[in-house]
Each structure stands twice: as C-alpha cells, then as structure tokens.
PDB file of C-alpha atoms in Angstrom:
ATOM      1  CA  UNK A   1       0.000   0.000   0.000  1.00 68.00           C
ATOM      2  CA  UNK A   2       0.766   3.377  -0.650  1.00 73.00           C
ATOM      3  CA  UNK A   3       2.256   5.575   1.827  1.00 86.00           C
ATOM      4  CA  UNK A   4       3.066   9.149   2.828  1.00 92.00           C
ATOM      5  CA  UNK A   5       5.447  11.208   4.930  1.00 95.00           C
ATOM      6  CA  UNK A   6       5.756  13.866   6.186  1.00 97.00           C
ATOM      7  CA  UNK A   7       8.895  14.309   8.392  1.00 96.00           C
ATOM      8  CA  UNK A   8       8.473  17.757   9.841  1.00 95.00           C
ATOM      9  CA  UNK A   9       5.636  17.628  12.478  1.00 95.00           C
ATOM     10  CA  UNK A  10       6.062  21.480  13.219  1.00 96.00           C
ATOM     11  CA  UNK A  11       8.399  23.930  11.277  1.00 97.00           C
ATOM     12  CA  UNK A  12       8.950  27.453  12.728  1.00 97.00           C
ATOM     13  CA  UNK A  13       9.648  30.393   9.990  1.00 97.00           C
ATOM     14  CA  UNK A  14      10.530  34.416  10.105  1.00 97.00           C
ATOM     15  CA  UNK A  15       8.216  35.908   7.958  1.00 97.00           C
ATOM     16  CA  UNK A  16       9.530  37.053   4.857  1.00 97.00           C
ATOM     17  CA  UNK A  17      11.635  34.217   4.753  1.00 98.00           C
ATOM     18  CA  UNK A  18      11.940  31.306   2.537  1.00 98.00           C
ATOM     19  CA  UNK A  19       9.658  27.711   2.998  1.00 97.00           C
ATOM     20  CA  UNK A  20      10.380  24.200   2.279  1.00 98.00           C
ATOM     21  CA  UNK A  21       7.914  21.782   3.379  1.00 98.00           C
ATOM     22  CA  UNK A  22       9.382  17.858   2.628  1.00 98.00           C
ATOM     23  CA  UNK A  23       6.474  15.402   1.449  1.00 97.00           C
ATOM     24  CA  UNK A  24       8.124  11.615   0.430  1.00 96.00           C
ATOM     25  CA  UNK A  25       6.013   9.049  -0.808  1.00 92.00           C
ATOM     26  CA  UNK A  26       6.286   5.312  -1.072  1.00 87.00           C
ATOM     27  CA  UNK A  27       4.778   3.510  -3.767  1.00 75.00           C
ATOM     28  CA  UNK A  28       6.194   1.547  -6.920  1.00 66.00           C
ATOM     29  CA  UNK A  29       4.913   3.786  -9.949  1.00 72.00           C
ATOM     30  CA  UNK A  30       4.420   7.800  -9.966  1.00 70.00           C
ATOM     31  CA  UNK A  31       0.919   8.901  -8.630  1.00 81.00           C
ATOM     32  CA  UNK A  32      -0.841  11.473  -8.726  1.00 86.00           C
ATOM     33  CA  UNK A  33       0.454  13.895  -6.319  1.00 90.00           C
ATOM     34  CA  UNK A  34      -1.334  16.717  -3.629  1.00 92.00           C
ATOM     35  CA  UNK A  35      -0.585  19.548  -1.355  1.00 96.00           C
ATOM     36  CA  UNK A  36      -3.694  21.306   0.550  1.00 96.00           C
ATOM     37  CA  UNK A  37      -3.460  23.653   3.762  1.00 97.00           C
ATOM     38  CA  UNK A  38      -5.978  23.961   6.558  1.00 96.00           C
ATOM     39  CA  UNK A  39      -6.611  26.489   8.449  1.00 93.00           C
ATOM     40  CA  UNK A  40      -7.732  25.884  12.391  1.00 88.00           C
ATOM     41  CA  UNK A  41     -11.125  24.585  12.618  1.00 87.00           C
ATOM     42  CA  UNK A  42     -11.482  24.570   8.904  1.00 90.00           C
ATOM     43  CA  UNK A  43     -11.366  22.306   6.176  1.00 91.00           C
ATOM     44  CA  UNK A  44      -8.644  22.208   3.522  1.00 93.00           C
ATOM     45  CA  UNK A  45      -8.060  24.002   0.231  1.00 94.00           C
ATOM     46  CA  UNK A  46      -6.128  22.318  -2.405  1.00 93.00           C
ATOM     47  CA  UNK A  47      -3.051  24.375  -3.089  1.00 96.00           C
ATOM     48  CA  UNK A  48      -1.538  22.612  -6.144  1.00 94.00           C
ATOM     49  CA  UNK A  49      -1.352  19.107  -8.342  1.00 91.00           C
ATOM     50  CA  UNK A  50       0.924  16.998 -10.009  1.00 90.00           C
ATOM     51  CA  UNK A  51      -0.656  14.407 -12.671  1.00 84.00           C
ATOM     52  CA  UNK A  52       2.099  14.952 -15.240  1.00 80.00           C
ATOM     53  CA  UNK A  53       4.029  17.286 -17.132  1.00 84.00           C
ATOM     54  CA  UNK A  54       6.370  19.254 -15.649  1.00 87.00           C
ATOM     55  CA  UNK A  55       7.349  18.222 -12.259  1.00 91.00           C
ATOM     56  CA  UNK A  56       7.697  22.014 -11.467  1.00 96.00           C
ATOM     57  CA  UNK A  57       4.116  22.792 -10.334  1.00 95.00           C
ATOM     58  CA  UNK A  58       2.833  26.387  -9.245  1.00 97.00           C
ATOM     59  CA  UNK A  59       0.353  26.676  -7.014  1.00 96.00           C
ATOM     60  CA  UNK A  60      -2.313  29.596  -5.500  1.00 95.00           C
ATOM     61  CA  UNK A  61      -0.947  31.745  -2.743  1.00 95.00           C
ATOM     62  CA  UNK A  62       3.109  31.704  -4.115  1.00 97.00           C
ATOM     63  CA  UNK A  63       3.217  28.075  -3.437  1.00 98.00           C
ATOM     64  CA  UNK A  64       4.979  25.851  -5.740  1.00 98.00           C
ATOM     65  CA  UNK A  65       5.997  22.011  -5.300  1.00 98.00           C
ATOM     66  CA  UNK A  66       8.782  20.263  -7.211  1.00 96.00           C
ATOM     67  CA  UNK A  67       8.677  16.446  -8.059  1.00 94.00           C
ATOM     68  CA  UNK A  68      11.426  14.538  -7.806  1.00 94.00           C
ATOM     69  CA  UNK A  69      11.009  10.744  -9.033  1.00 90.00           C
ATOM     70  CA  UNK A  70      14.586   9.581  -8.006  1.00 90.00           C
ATOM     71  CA  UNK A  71      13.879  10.506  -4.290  1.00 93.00           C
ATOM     72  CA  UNK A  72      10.304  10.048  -4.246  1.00 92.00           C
ATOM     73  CA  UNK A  73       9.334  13.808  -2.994  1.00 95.00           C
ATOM     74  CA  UNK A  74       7.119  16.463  -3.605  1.00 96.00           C
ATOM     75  CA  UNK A  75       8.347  18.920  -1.384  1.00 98.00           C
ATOM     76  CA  UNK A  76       5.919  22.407  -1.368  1.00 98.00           C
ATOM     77  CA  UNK A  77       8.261  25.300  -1.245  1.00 98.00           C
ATOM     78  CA  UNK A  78       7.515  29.648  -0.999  1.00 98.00           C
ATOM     79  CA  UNK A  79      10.364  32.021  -1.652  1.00 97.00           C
ATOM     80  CA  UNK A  80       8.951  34.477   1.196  1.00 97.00           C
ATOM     81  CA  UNK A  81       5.892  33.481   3.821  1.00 97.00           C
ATOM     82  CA  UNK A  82       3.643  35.861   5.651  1.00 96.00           C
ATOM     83  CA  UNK A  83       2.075  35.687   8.769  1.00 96.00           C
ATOM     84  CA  UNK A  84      -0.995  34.095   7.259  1.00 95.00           C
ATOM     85  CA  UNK A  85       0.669  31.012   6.034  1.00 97.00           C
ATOM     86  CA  UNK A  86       0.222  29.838   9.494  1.00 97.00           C
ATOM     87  CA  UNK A  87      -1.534  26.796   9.377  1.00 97.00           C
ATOM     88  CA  UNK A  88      -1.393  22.976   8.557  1.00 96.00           C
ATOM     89  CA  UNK A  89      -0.111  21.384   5.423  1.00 97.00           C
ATOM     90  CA  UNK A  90      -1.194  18.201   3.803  1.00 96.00           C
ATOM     91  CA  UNK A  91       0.462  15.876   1.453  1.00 95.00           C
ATOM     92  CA  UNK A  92      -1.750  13.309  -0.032  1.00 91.00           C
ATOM     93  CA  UNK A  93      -1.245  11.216  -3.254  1.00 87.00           C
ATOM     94  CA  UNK A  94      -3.353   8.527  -5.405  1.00 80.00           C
ATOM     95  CA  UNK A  95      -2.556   5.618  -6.955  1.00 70.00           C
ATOM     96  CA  UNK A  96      -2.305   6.567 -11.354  1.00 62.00           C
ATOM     97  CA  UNK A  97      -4.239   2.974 -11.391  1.00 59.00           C
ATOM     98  CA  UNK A  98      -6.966   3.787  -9.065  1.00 54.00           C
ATOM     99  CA  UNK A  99      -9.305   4.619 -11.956  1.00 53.00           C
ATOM    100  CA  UNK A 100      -8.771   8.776 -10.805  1.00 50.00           C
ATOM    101  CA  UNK A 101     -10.831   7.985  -7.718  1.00 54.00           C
ATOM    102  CA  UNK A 102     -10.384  10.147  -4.653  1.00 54.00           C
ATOM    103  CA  UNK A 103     -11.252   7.457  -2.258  1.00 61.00           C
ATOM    104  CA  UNK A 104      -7.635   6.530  -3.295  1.00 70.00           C
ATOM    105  CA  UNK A 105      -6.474   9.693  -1.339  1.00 80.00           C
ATOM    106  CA  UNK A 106      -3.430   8.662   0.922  1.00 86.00           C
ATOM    107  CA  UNK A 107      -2.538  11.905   3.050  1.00 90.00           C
ATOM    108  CA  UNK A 108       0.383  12.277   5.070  1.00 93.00           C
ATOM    109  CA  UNK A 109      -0.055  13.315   9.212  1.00 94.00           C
ATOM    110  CA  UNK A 110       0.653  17.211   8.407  1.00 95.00           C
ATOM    111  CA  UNK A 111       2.987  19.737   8.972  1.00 97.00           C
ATOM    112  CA  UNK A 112       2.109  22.265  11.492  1.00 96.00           C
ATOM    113  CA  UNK A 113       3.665  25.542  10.151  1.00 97.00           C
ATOM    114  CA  UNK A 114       4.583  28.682  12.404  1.00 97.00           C
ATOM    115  CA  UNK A 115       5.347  32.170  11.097  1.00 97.00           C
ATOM    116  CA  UNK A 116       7.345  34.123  13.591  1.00 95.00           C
ATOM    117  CA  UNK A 117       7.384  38.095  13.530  1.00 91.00           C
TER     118      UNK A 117
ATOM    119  CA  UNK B   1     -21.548  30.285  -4.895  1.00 66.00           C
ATOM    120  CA  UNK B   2     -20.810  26.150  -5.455  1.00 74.00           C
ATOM    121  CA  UNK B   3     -19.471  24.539  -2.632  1.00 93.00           C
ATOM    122  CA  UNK B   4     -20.027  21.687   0.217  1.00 96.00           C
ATOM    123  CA  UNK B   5     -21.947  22.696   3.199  1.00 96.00           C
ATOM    124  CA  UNK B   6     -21.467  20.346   6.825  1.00 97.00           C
ATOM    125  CA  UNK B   7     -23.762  21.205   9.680  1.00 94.00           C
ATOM    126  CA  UNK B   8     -23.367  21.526  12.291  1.00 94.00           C
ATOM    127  CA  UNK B   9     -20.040  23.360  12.643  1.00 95.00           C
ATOM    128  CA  UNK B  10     -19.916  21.743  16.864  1.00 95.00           C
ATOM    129  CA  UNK B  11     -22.004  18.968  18.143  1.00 95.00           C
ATOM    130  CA  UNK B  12     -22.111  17.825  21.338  1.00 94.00           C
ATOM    131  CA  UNK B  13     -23.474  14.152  22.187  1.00 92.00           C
ATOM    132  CA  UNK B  14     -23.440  11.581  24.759  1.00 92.00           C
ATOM    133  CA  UNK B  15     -22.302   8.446  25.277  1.00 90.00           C
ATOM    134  CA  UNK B  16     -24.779   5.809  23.743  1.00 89.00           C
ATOM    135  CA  UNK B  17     -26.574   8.330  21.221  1.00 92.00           C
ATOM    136  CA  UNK B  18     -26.143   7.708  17.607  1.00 95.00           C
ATOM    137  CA  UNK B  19     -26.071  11.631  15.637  1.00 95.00           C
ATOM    138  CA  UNK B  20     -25.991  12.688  12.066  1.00 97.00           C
ATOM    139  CA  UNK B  21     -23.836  14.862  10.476  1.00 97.00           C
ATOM    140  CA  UNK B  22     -25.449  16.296   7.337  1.00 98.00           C
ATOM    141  CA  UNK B  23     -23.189  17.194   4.360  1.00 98.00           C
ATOM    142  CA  UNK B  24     -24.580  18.525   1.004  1.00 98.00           C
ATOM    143  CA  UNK B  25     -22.993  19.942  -2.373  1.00 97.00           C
ATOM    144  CA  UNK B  26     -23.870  21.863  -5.125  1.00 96.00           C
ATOM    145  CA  UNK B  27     -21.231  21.212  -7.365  1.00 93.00           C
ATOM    146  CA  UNK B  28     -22.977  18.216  -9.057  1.00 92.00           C
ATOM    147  CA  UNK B  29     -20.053  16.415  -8.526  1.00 90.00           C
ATOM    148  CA  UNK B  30     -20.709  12.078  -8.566  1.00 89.00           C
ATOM    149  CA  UNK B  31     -18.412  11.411  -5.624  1.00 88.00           C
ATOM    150  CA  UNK B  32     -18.925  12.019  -2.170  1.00 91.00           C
ATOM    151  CA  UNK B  33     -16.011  11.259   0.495  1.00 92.00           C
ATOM    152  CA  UNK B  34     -16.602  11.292   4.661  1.00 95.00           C
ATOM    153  CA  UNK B  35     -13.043  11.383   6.647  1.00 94.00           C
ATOM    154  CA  UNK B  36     -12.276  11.939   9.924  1.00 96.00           C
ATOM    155  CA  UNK B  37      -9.214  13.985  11.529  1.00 95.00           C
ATOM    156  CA  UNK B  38      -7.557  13.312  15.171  1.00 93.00           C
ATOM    157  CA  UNK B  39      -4.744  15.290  16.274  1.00 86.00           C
ATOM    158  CA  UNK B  40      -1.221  14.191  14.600  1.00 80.00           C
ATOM    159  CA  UNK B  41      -3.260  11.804  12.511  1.00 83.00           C
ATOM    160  CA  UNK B  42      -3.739  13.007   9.195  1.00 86.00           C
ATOM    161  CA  UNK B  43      -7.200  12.668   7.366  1.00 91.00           C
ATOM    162  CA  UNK B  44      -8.493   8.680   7.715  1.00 92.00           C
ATOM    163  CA  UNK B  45     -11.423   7.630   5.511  1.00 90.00           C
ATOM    164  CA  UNK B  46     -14.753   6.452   6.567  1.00 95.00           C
ATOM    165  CA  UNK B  47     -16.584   5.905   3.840  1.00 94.00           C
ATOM    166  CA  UNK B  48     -17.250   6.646   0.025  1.00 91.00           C
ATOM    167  CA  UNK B  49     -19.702   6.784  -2.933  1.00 91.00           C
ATOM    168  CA  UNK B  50     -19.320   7.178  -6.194  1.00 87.00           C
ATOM    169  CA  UNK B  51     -22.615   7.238  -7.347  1.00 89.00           C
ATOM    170  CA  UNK B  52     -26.310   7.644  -5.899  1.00 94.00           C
ATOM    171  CA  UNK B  53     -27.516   4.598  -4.056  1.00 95.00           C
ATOM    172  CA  UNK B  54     -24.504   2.969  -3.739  1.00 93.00           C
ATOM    173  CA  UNK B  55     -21.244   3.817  -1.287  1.00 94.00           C
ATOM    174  CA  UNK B  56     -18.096   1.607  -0.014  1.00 91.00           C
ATOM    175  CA  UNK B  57     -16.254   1.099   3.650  1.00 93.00           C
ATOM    176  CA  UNK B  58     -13.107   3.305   4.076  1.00 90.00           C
ATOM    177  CA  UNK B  59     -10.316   2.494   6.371  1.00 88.00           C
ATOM    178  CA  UNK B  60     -11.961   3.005   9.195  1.00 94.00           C
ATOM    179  CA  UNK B  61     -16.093   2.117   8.150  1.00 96.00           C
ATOM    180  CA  UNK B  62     -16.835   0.574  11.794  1.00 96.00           C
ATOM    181  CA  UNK B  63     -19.096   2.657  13.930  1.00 96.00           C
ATOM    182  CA  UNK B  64     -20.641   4.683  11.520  1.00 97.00           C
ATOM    183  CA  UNK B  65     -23.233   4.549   8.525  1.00 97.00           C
ATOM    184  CA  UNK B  66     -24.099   6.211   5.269  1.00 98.00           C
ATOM    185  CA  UNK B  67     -26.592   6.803   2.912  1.00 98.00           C
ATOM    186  CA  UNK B  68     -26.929   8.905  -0.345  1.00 97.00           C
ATOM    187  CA  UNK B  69     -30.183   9.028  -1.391  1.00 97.00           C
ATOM    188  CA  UNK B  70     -29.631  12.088  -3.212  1.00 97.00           C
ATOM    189  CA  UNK B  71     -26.339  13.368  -5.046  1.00 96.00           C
ATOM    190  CA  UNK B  72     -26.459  16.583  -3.241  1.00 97.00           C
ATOM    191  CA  UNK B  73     -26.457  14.687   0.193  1.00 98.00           C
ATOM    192  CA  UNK B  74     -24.327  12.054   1.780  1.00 98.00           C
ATOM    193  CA  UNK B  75     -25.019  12.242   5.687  1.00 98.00           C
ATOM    194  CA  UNK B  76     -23.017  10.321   8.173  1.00 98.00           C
ATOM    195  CA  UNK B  77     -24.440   8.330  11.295  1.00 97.00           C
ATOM    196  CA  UNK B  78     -21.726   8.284  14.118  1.00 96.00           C
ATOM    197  CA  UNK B  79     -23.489   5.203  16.448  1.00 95.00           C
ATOM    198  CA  UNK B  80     -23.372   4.093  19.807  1.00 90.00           C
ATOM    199  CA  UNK B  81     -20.926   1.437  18.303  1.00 89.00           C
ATOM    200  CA  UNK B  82     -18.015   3.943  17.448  1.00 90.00           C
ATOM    201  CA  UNK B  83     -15.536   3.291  20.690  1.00 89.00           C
ATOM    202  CA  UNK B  84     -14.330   6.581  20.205  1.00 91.00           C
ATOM    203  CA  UNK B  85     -16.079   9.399  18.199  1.00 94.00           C
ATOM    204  CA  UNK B  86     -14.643  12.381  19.272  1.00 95.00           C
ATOM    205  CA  UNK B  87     -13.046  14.126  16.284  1.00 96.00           C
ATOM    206  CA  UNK B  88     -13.024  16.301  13.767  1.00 96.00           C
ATOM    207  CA  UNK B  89     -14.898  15.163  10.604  1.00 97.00           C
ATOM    208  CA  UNK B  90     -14.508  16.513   6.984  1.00 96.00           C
ATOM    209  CA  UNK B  91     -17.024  15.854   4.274  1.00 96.00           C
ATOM    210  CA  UNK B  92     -15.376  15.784   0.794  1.00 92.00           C
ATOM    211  CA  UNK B  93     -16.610  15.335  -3.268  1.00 91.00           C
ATOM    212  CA  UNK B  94     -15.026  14.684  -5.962  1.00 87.00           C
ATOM    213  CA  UNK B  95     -16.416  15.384  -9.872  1.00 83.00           C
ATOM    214  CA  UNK B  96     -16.486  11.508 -10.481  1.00 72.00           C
ATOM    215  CA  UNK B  97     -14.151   9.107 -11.677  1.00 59.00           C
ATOM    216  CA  UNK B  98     -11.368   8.871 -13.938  1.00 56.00           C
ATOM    217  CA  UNK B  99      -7.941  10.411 -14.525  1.00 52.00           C
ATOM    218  CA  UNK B 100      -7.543  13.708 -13.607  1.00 55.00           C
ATOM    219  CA  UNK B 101     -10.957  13.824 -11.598  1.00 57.00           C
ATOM    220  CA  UNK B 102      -8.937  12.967  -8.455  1.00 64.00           C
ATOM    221  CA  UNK B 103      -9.294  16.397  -6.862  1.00 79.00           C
ATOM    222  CA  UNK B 104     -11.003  16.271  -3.902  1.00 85.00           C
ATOM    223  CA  UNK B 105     -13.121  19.667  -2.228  1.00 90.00           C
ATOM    224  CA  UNK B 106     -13.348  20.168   1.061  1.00 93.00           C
ATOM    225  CA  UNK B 107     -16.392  21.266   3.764  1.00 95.00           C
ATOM    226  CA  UNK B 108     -15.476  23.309   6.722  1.00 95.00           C
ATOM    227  CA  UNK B 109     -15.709  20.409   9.086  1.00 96.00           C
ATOM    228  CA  UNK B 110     -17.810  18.768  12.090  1.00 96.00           C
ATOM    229  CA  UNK B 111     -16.444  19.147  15.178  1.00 96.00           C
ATOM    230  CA  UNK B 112     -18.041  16.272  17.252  1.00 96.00           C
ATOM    231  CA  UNK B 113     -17.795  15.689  20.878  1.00 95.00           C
ATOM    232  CA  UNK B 114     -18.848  12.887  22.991  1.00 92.00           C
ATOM    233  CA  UNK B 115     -19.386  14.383  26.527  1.00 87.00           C
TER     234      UNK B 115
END
C-alpha cells in the first residue's frame, strides 16, 4: 500500500523568509500527487497538483511544489511566507491505477507551520 | 456560490446516542467522500460513494453509517458502536471518476464531541 510522509511535524519560519515543506512518498509507480493547507477549525483548500508534465508545479498563494522521481518527494516550497501562512499542510497522493478515484487519497499526518514576527 | 456545506459546525453528544452529520454539495459532482481527523493523525477515511444509491467502507467504516439518497447529500451516522467518536470530521466530493478527476473539495468540518 501506498504511503506518505511527512517528516516535519512542526516547522517554525521568520516571515519574509523562505519555505520548504518535505512530502516523500512510497509507492512503486508515480501517482498522482497533492498539497492542501488547513486552516484551524477549517477544512482544507487544495493548493496545487501533479498528474504529469512538468514536475515544477505552481500553485495559488506563491506556493509551488517540485517532483522529484529519483527521491520520491514532492516537497511544497515559498520564496517568502507571511504571517498568514500559518496553518497545517497536507500531502496526499493517489494511486495513477486507481481509476482517478479520490477514495484513493493517501494523506500524510501534516505539517504544522509557524510564522514568527 | 458552489461549494459543500457540513452542519453543524460543533455537536455535542453523549455516550450511547447515535447523531448525524449532514453534508450537502452543489457542485454536481458524482463522488462524495466522509473522513475523519484526530490530532497528529492526518485525514483517515470512513466511507465513500461514487454514485447515488450505492457507497463503499473506508479504512476506518466501523461505527458509523451512510446513505446517499440524493447526489447533493451524503449524511453520516456516528453510532453508539463507534468506541471513540470524538473528532473532527470533513465531508469531501469529488467530480467523479477517472484520470484527472482525483481532486477532492473540502467542507469546513464537524467538530463532534462525545461528553
């Protein structure tokens, strides 16, 4: 089974400074690859996708993510947060194979992101 | 505006009640997705349906129910059976099935507790 991870429980930034969030993925072919953010109490908002392509994928809000096949990562990335950045981050990827259904929808645990002043 | 509506925002129950969280789109989108959220957990799925009349056991199916009756509608019943329902649960849809229909939109969440 497909899994995801999400090393970085909490990750404490400056604003104005730059943003790497790491997002590895275990599974035998490329799938279909996610990043959404939540804000407290609220449910998430999709921020970018990777089907295919270019593996260098831009996003709303600044956010772009970069996929790597050799290392099996789709790490989300911002050259310079803000103070309302501050929230939680989701990896999640499907299966190609799944037949495009979300119920195939592995997420990772999160990464809890804090903007200092 | 399309979207996915989940009431209540909080709901409070006790031990032993069963309670149904309502969750309805307008997006006419085929799919419908329930998952519940814990603290450090990630997102977990409950259950799923892909079409009107018919839906399928997540990860974690036991302890609740489904229906979908309608596609707008695809309420979830948290039972007495669910050893532990406090959470936070997140309805979801989905335009169908298929490549590139994987994207999955979000309501703003149930916040159940058992008191």
């Amino acid at each position: 089974a497909q899994s995801v991870t999400q090393p970085d429980i909490h990750i404490t930034v400056s604003e104005g400074a730059s943003l790497e969030l790491r997002c590895n993925y275990s599974y035998g072919a490329t799938p279909y690859l996610f990043w959404y953010v939540q804000s407290p109490g609220q449910g998430l908002q999709l921020l970018l996708k990777y089907f295919s392509g270019d593996t260098l994928v831009q996003g709303i809000k600044g956010f772009e993510a970069e996929f790597k096949r050799s290392q099996s990562s789709f790490n989300l990335r911002k050259p310079s947060v803000h103070w309302s950045d501050a929230a939680e981050y989701f990896c999640a990827v499907v299966p190609w194979y799944s037949g495009g259904g979300a119920d195939g929808l592995t997420f990772g645990k999160g990464t809890h992101l804090i903007i200092q002043p | 505006d399309g979207g996915i509506t989940q009431s209540p925002k909080y709901l409070f129950r006790k031990e032993g009640q069963n309670v149904t969280l309502s969750c309805e789109q307008n997006l006419n989108h085929d799919a419908m997705y329930w998952y519940r959220q814990d603290p450090g957990q990630g997102l977990r799925l409950i259950y799923y349906s892909q079409i009107v009349n018919d839906f399928q056991k997540g990860d974690i199916a036991e302890g609740y129910s489904v229906s979908r009756e309608k596609k707008e509608s695809f309420p979830l019943t948290v039972t007495s059976a669910q050893k532990n329902p406090t959470a936070f649960y997140l309805c979801a849809s989905s335009i169908g099935w298929g490549d590139m229909n994987t994207e999955a939109f979000f309501g703003q969440g149930t916040r159940l507790t058992v008191v």
